[in-house]
Short mmCIF file of C-alpha atoms and ligand atoms in Angstrom, two decimals:
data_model
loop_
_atom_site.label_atom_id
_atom_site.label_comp_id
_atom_site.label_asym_id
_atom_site.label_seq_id
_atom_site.Cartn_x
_atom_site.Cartn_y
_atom_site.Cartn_z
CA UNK A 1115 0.00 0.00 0.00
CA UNK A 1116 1.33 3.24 -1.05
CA UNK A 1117 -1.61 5.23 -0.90
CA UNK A 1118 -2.91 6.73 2.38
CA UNK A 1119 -6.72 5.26 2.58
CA UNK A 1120 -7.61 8.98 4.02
CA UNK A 1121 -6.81 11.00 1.77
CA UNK A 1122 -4.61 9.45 -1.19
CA UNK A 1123 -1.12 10.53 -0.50
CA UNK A 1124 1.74 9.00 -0.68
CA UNK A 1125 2.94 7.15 2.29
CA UNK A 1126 6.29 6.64 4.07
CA UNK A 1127 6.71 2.92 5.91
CA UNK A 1128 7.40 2.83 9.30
CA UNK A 1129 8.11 -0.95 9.78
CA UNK A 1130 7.56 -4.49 8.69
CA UNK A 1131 7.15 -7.57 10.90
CA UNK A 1132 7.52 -10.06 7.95
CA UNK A 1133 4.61 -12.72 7.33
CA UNK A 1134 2.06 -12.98 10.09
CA UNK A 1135 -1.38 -15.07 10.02
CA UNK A 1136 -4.10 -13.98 11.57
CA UNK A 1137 -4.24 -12.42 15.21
CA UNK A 1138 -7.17 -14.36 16.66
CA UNK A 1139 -6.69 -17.39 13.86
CA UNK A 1140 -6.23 -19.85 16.34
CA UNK A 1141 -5.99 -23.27 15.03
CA UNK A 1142 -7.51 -26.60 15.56
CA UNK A 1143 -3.74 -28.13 14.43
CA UNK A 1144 -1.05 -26.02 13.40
CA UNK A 1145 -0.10 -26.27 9.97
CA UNK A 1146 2.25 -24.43 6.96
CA UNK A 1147 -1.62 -23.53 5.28
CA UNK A 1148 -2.45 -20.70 7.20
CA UNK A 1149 -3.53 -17.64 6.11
CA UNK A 1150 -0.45 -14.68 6.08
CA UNK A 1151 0.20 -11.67 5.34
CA UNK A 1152 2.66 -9.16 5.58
CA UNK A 1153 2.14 -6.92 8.41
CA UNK A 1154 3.94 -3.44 8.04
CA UNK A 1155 2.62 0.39 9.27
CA UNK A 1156 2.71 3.23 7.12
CA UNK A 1157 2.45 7.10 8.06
CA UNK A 1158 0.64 9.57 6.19
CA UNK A 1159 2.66 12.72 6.18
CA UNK A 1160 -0.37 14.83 5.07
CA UNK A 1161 -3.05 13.53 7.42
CA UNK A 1162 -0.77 12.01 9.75
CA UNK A 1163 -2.86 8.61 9.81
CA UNK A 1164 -0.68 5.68 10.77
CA UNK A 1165 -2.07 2.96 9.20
CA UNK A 1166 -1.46 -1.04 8.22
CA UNK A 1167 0.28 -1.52 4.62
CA UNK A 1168 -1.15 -4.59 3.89
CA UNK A 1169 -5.03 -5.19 5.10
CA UNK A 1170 -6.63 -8.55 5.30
CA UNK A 1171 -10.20 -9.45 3.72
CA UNK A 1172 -12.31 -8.67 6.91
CA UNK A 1173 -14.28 -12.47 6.31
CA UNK A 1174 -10.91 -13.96 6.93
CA UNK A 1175 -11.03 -12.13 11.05
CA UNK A 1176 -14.55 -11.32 11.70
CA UNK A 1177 -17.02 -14.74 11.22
CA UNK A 1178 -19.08 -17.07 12.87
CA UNK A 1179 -15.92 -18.86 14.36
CA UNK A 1180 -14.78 -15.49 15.84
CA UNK A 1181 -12.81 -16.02 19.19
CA UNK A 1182 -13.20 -12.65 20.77
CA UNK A 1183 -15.63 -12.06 23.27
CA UNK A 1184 -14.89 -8.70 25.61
CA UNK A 1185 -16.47 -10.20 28.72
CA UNK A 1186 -13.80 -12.08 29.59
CA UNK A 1187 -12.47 -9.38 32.02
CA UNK A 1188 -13.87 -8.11 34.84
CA UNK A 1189 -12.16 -4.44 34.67
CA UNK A 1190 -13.56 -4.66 30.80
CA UNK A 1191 -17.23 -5.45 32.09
CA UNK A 1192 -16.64 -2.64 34.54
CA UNK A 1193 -14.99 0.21 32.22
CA UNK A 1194 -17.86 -0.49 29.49
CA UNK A 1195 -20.54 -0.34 32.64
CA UNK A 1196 -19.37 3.13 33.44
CA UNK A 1197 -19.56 3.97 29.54
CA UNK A 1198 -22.69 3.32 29.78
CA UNK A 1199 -23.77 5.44 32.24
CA UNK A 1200 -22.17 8.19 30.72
CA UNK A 1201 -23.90 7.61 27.77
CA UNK A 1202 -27.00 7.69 29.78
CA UNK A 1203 -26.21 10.74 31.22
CA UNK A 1204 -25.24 12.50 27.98
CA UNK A 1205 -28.58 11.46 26.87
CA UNK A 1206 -30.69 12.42 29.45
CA UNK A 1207 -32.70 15.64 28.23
CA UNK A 1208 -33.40 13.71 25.05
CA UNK A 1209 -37.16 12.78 24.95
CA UNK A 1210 -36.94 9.22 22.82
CA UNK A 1211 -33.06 9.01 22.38
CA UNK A 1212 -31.79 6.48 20.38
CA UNK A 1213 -28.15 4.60 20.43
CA UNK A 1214 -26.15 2.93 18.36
CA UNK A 1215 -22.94 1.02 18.99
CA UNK A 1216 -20.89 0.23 16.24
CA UNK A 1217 -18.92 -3.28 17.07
CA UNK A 1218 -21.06 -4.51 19.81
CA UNK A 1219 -19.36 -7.59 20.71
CA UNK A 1220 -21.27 -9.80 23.49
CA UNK A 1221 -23.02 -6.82 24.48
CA UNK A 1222 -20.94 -5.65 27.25
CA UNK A 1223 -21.59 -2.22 27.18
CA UNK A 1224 -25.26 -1.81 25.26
CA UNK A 1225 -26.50 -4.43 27.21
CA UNK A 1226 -26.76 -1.69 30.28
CA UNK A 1227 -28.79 0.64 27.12
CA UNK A 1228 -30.93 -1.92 26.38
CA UNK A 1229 -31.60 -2.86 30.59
CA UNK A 1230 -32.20 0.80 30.83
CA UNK A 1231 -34.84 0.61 28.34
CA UNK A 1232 -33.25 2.96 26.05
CA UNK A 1233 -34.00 2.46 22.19
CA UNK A 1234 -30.66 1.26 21.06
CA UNK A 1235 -29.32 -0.69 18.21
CA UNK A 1236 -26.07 -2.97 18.16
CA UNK A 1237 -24.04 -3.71 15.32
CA UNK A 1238 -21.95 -6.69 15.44
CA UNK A 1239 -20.65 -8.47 12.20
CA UNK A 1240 -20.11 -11.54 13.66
CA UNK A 1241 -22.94 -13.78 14.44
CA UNK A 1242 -21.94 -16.09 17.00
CA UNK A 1243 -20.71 -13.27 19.38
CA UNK A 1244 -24.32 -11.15 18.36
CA UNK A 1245 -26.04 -14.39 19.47
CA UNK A 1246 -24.63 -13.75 23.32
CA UNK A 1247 -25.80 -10.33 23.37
CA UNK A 1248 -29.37 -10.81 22.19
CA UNK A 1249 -29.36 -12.85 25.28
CA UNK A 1250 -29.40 -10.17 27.22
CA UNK A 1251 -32.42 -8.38 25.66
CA UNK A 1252 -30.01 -6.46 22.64
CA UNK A 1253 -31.40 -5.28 19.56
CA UNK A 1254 -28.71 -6.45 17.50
CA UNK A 1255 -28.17 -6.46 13.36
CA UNK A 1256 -25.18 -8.47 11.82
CA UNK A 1257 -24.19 -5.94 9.26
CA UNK A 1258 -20.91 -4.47 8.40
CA UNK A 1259 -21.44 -0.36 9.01
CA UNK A 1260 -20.86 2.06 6.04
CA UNK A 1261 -23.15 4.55 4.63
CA UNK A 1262 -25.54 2.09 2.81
CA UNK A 1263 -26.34 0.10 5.98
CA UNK A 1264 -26.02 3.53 8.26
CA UNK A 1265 -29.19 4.46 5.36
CA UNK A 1266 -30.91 1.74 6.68
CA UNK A 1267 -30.93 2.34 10.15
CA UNK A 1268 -31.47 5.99 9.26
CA UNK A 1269 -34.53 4.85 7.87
CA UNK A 1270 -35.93 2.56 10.16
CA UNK A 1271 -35.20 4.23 13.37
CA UNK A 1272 -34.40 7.44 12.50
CA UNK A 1273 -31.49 9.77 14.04
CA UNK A 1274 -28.91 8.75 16.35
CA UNK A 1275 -28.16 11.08 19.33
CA UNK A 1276 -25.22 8.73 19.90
CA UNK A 1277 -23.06 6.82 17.92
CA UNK A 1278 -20.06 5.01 19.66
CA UNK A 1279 -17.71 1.94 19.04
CA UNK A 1280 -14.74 0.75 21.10
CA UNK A 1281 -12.06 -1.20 19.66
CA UNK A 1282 -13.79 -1.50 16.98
CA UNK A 1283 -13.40 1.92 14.64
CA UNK A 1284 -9.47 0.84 14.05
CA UNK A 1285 -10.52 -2.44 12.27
CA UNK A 1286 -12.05 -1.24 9.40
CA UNK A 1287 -10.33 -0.39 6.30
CA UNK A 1288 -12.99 1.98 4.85
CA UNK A 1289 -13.37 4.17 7.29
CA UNK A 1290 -14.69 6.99 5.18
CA UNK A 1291 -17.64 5.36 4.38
CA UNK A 1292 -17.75 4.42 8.13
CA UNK A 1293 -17.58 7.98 8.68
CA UNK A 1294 -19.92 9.06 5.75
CA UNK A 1295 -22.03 6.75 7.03
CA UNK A 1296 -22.30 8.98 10.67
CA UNK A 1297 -22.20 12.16 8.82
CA UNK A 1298 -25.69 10.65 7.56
CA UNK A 1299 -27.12 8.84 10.80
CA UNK A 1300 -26.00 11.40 13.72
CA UNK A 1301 -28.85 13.67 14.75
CA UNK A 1302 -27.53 17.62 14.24
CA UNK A 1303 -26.53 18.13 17.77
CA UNK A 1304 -25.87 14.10 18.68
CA UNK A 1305 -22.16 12.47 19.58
CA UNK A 1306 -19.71 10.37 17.71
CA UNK A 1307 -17.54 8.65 20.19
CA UNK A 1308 -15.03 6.19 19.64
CA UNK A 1309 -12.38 4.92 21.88
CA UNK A 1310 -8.99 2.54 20.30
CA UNK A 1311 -5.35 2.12 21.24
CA UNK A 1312 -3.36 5.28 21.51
CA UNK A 1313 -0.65 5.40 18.88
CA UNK A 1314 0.99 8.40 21.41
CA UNK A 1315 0.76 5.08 24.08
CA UNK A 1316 1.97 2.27 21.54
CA UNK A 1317 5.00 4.75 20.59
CA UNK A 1318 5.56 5.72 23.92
CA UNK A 1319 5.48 2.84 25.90
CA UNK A 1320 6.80 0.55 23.22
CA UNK A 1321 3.74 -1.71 23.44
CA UNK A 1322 4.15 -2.30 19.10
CA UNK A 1323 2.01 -5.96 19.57
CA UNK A 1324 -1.16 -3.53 19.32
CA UNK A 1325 -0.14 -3.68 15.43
CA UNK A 1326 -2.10 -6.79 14.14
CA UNK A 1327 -4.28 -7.28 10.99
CA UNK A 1328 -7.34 -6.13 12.77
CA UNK A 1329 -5.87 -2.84 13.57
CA UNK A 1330 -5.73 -0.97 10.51
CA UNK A 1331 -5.64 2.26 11.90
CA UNK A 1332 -3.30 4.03 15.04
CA UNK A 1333 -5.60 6.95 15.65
CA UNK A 1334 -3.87 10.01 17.31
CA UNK A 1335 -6.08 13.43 17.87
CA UNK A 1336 -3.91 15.14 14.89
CA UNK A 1337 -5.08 12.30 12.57
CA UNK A 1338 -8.84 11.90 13.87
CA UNK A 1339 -8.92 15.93 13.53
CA UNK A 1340 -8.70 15.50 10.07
CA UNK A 1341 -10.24 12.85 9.36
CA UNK A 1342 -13.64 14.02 11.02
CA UNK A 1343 -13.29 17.59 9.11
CA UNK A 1344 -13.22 15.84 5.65
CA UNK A 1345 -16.27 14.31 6.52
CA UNK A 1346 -17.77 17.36 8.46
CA UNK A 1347 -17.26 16.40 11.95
CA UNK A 1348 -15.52 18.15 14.72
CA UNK A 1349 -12.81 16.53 17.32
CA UNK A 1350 -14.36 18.46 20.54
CA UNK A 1351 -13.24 16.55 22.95
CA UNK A 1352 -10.67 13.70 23.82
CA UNK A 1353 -10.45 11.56 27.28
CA UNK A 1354 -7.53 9.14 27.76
CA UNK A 1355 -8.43 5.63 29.24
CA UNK A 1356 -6.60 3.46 31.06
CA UNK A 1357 -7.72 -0.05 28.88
CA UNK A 1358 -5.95 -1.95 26.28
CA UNK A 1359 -2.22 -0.63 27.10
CA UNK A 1360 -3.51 3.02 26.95
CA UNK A 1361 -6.83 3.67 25.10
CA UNK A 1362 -7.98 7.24 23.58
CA UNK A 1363 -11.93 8.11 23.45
CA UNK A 1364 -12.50 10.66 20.94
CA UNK A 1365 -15.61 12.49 20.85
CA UNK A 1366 -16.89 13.99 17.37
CA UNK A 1367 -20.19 16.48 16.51
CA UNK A 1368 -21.04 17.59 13.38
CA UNK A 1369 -19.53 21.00 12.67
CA UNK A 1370 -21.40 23.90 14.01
CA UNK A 1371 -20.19 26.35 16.97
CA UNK A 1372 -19.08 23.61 19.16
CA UNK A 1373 -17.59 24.12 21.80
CA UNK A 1374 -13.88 22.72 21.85
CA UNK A 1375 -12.41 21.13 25.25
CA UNK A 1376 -9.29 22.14 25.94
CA UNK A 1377 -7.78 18.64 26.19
CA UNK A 1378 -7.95 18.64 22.39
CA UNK A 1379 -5.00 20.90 22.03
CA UNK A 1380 -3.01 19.32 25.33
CA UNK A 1381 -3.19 16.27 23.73
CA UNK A 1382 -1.82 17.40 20.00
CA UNK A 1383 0.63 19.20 21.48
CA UNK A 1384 1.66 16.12 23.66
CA UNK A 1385 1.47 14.01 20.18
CA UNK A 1386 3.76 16.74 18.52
CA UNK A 1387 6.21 16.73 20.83
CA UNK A 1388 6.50 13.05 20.41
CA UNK A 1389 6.52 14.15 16.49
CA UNK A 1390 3.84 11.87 15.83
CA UNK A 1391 3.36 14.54 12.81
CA UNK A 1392 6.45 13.84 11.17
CA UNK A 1393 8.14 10.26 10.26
CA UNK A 1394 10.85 10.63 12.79
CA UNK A 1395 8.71 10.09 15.46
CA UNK A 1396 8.68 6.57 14.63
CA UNK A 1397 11.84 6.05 13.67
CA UNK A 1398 13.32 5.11 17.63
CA UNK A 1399 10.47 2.40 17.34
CA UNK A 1400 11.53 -0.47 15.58
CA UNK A 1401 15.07 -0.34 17.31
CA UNK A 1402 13.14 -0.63 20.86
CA UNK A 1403 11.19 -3.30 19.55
CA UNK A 1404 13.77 -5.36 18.36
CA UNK A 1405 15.19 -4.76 21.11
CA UNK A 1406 12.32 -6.30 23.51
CA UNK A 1407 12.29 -9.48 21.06
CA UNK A 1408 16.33 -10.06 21.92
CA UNK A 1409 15.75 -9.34 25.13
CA UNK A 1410 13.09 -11.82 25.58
CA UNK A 1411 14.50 -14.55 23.48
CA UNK A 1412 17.57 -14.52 25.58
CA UNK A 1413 15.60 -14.77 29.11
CA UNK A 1414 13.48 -17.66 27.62
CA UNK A 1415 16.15 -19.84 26.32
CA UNK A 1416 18.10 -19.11 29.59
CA UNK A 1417 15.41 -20.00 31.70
CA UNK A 1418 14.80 -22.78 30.16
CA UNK A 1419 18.36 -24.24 30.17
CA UNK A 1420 18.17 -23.81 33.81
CA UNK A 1421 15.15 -26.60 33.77
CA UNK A 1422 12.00 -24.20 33.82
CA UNK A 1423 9.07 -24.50 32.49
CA UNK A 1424 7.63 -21.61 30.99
CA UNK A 1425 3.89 -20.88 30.52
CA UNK A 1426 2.24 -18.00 28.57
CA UNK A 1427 -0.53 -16.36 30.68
CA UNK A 1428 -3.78 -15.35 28.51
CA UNK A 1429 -3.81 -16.16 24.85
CA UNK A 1430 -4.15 -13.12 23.20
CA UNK A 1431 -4.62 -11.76 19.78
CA UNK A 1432 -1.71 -9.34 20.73
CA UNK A 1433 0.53 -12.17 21.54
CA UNK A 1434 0.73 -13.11 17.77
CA UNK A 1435 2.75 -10.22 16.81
CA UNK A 1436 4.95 -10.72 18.97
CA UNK A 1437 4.83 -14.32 19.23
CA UNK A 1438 5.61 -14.45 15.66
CA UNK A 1439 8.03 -11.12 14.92
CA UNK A 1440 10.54 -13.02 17.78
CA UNK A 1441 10.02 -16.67 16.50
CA UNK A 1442 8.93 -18.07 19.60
CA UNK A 1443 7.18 -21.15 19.71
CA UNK A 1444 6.26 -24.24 22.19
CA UNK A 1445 10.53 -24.77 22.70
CA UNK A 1446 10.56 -21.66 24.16
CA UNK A 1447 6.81 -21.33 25.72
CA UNK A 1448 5.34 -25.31 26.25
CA UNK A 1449 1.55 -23.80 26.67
CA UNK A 1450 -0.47 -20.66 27.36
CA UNK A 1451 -3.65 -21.13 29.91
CA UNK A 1452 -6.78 -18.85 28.83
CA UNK A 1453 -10.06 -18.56 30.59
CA UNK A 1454 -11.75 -18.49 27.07
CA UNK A 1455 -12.97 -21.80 26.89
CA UNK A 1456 -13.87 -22.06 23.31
CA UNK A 1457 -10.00 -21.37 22.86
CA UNK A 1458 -8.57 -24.02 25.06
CA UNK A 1459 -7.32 -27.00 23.31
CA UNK A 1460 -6.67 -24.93 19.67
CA UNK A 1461 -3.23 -23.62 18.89
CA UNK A 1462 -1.88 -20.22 18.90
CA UNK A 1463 -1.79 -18.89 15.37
CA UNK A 1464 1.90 -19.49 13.73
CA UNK A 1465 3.57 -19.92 16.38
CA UNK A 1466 1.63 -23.45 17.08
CA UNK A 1467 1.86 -22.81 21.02
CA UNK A 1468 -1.19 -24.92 22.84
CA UNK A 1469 -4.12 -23.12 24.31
CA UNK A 1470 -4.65 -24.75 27.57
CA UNK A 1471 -7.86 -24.10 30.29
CA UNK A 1472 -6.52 -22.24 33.40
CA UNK A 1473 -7.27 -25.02 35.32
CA UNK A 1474 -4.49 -26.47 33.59
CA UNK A 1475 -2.31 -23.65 34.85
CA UNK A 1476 -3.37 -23.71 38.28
CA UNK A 1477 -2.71 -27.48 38.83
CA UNK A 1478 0.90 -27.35 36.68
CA UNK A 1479 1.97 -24.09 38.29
CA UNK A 1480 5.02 -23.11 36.36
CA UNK A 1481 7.71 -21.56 37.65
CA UNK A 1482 7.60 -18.44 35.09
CA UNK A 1483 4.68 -17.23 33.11
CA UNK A 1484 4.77 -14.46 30.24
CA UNK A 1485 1.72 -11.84 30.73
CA UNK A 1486 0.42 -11.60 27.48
CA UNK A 1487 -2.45 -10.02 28.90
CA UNK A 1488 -0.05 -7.23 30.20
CA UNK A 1489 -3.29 -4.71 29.78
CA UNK A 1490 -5.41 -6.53 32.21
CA UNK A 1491 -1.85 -6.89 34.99
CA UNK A 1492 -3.97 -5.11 37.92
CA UNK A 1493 -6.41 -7.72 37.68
CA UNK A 1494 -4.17 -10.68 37.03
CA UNK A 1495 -2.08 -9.97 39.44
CA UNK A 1496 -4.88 -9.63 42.09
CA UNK A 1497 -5.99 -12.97 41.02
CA UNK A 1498 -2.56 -14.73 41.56
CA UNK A 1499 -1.60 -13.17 44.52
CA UNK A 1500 -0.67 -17.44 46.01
CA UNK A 1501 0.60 -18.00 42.79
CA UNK A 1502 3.31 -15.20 43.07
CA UNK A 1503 3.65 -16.10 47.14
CA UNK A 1504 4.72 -19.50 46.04
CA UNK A 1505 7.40 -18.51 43.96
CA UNK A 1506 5.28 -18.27 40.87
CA UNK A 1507 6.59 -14.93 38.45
CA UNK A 1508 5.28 -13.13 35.84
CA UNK A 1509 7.71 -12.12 32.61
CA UNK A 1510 6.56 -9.02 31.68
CA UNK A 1511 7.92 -7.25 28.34
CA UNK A 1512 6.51 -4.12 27.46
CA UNK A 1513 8.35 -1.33 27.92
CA UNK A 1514 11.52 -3.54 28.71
CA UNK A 1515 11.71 -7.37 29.62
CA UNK A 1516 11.25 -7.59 33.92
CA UNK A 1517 9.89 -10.19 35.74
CA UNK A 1518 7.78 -9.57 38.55
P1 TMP B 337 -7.58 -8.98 25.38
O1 TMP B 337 -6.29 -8.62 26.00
O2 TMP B 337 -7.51 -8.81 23.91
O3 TMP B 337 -8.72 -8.35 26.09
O4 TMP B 337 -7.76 -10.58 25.52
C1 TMP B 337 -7.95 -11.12 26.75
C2 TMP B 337 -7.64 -12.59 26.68
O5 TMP B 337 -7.02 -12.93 27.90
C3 TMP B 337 -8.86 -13.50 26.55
O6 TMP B 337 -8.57 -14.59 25.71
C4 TMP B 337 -9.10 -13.99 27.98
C5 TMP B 337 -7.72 -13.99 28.56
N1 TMP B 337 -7.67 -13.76 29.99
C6 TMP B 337 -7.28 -14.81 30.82
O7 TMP B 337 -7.02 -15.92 30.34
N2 TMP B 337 -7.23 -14.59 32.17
C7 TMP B 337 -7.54 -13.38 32.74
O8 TMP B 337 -7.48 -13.24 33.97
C8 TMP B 337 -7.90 -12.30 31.87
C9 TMP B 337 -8.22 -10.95 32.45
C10 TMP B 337 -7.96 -12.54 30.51
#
């Protein structure tokens, strides 16, 4: 890809990881026939847009086999709980009001819409995760949204006075017709929020196994600035969160005399001091995250000459990235215990590592564990307080290789 998908210029690459299947491909036997691609980032120098080089067909990530369900953490159920109620706050002199989440999931955050009897509408793609939410009472469509579908809605329901997504607004490639297609649905003085890793965070804190083929885009407030004016839409406000690594929420109206927070500019002018506007901001990037991949190899294979047994913690879709960039496999890592149980007994993608339950991991109780859940370490590490008393410790690699 050459092209930025924006607005058409020419783009400069940032880095490539080489061949990579599918982040949350996990196998039922690993084999040389998987899907890959080549996963490399590219920066717009006239939007400033970081984006993926190379996307992959979104049937190939998002079907009825899909392995990601967001309530599978308890600080996830909580953040998208107080969403919610903001939501319902933001909301509350509107007389019929009428939501929309783009990216739904298992319903974990328009599930507390729909309890509050709020007319709401939940778009999830994939139909075995939709299938948990209507269980909770969710008005849910399995559509892909763009401007045609966003029509739809428009015309069945009416206006949105909100329109959000989380984690969900950075997977898909055509994003202007995502955003044509809110130009069209939002109501004239209704909200466009969105929240997705921070590229100021990934950058910052070196955490690069955010890049995966369902992130296409690494928003920043200088990128999503222009991206919502060439669709007439206003950045007019942006609050950090504390999810995923470092999260942004950015929150979009259609242009009229809004009123601008002034966390708008602190944040761009945090983002240009990193020079997230020019290629050199990226440039230290690739040399720390080689540098973490060493790092790690050479703890692992140490370790393990020493007799250990070494356990991933959490199979997650990050983990491929980086599972796959360093080349480690089951030598290195013999299993990795998830609570997700339609993962266990599959295979992490490429790197052909076993998915075991976490019973398995409480009963085997390896010496060392890598945290590939690293954004959820508050509440992991709460959980395995006896685990950690009894010697148990956590290898932790972003932004340098520790254990704890
Ligand atoms: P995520 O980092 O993309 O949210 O993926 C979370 C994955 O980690 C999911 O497969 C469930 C797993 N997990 C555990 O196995 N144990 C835990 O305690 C937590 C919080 C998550």
């Amino acid at each position: 890809m050459k092209q930025c998908r924006i607005c058409n210029s020419n783009t400069q690459q940032i880095i490539s990881f080489g061949k990579m299947p599918i982040a949350n491909g996990f196998v039922k036997k690993p084999s040389s026939k998987e899907f890959v691609f080549t996963l490399k980032i590219a920066f717009c120098p006239k939007c400033y847009m970081v984006q993926l080089g190379e996307t992959v067909p979104p049937e190939k990530m998002f079907h009825d086999h899909y392995q990601f369900f967001s309530s599978t953490s308890k600080g996830m159920e909580k953040h998208f709980k107080k969403l919610a109620n903001h939501i319902i706050k933001l909301i509350d002199n509107k007389k019929k009001p009428f939501v929309v989440e783009i990216g739904s999931n298992d319903g974990i955050m328009i599930k507390h819409i729909a309890n509050a009897g709020i007319r709401h509408l939940g778009i999830e793609p994939s139909v075995n995760v939709a299938e948990v939410s209507k269980k909770f009472g969710v008005n849910v469509s399995s559509v892909f949204f763009n401007k045609k579908t966003a029509l739809d809605i428009n015309k069945k329901y009416g206006k949105a006075d909100i329109i959000c997504g989380s984690n969900v607004i950075c997977h898909i490639e055509n994003i202007n017709s995502v955003f044509e297609g809110v130009a069209e649905l939002l109501s004239d003085d209704g909200y466009f929020f969105f929240e997705e890793p921070y590229i100021y965070d990934i950058v910052k804190s070196n955490s690069f196994d955010q890049i995966y083929d369902e992130h296409v885009y690494y928003y920043s407030g200088l990128s999503v600035s222009n991206l919502a004016k060439k669709h007439g839409l206003e950045l007019v406000d942006m609050k950090h969160q504390d999810v995923h690594g470092g999260s942004m929420r950015y929150y979009l109206k259609k242009i009229t005399k809004n009123k601008v927070s002034t966390s708008v500019k602190k944040y761009i002018d945090h983002e240009e001091k990193l020079k997230l506007h020019e290629l050199e901001g990226y440039l230290s990037f690739k040399k720390k995250i080689d540098t973490v991949c060493s790092d790690l190899i050479r703890l692992l294979k140490k370790l393990k000459s020493q007799g250990h047994t070494i356990a991933g913690y959490a199979a997650t879709s990050k983990s491929t990235t980086l599972l796959n960039y360093a080349g480690i496999g089951p030598a290195l890592i013999e299993y990795t215990s998830d609570t997700t149980p339609s993962k266990i007994g599959l295979f992490a993608p490429g790197s052909g590592i076993p998915v075991k339950s976490y019973q398995y991991f409480l009963d085997d109780k390896p010496r060392y564990v890598v945290l590939f859940a690293y954004n959820h370490k508050k509440e992991i590490f709460a959980k395995e307080v006896e685990y950690r008393k009894k010697g148990g410790k956590f290898i932790i690699y972003f932004p340098k290789v520790t254990i704890e």
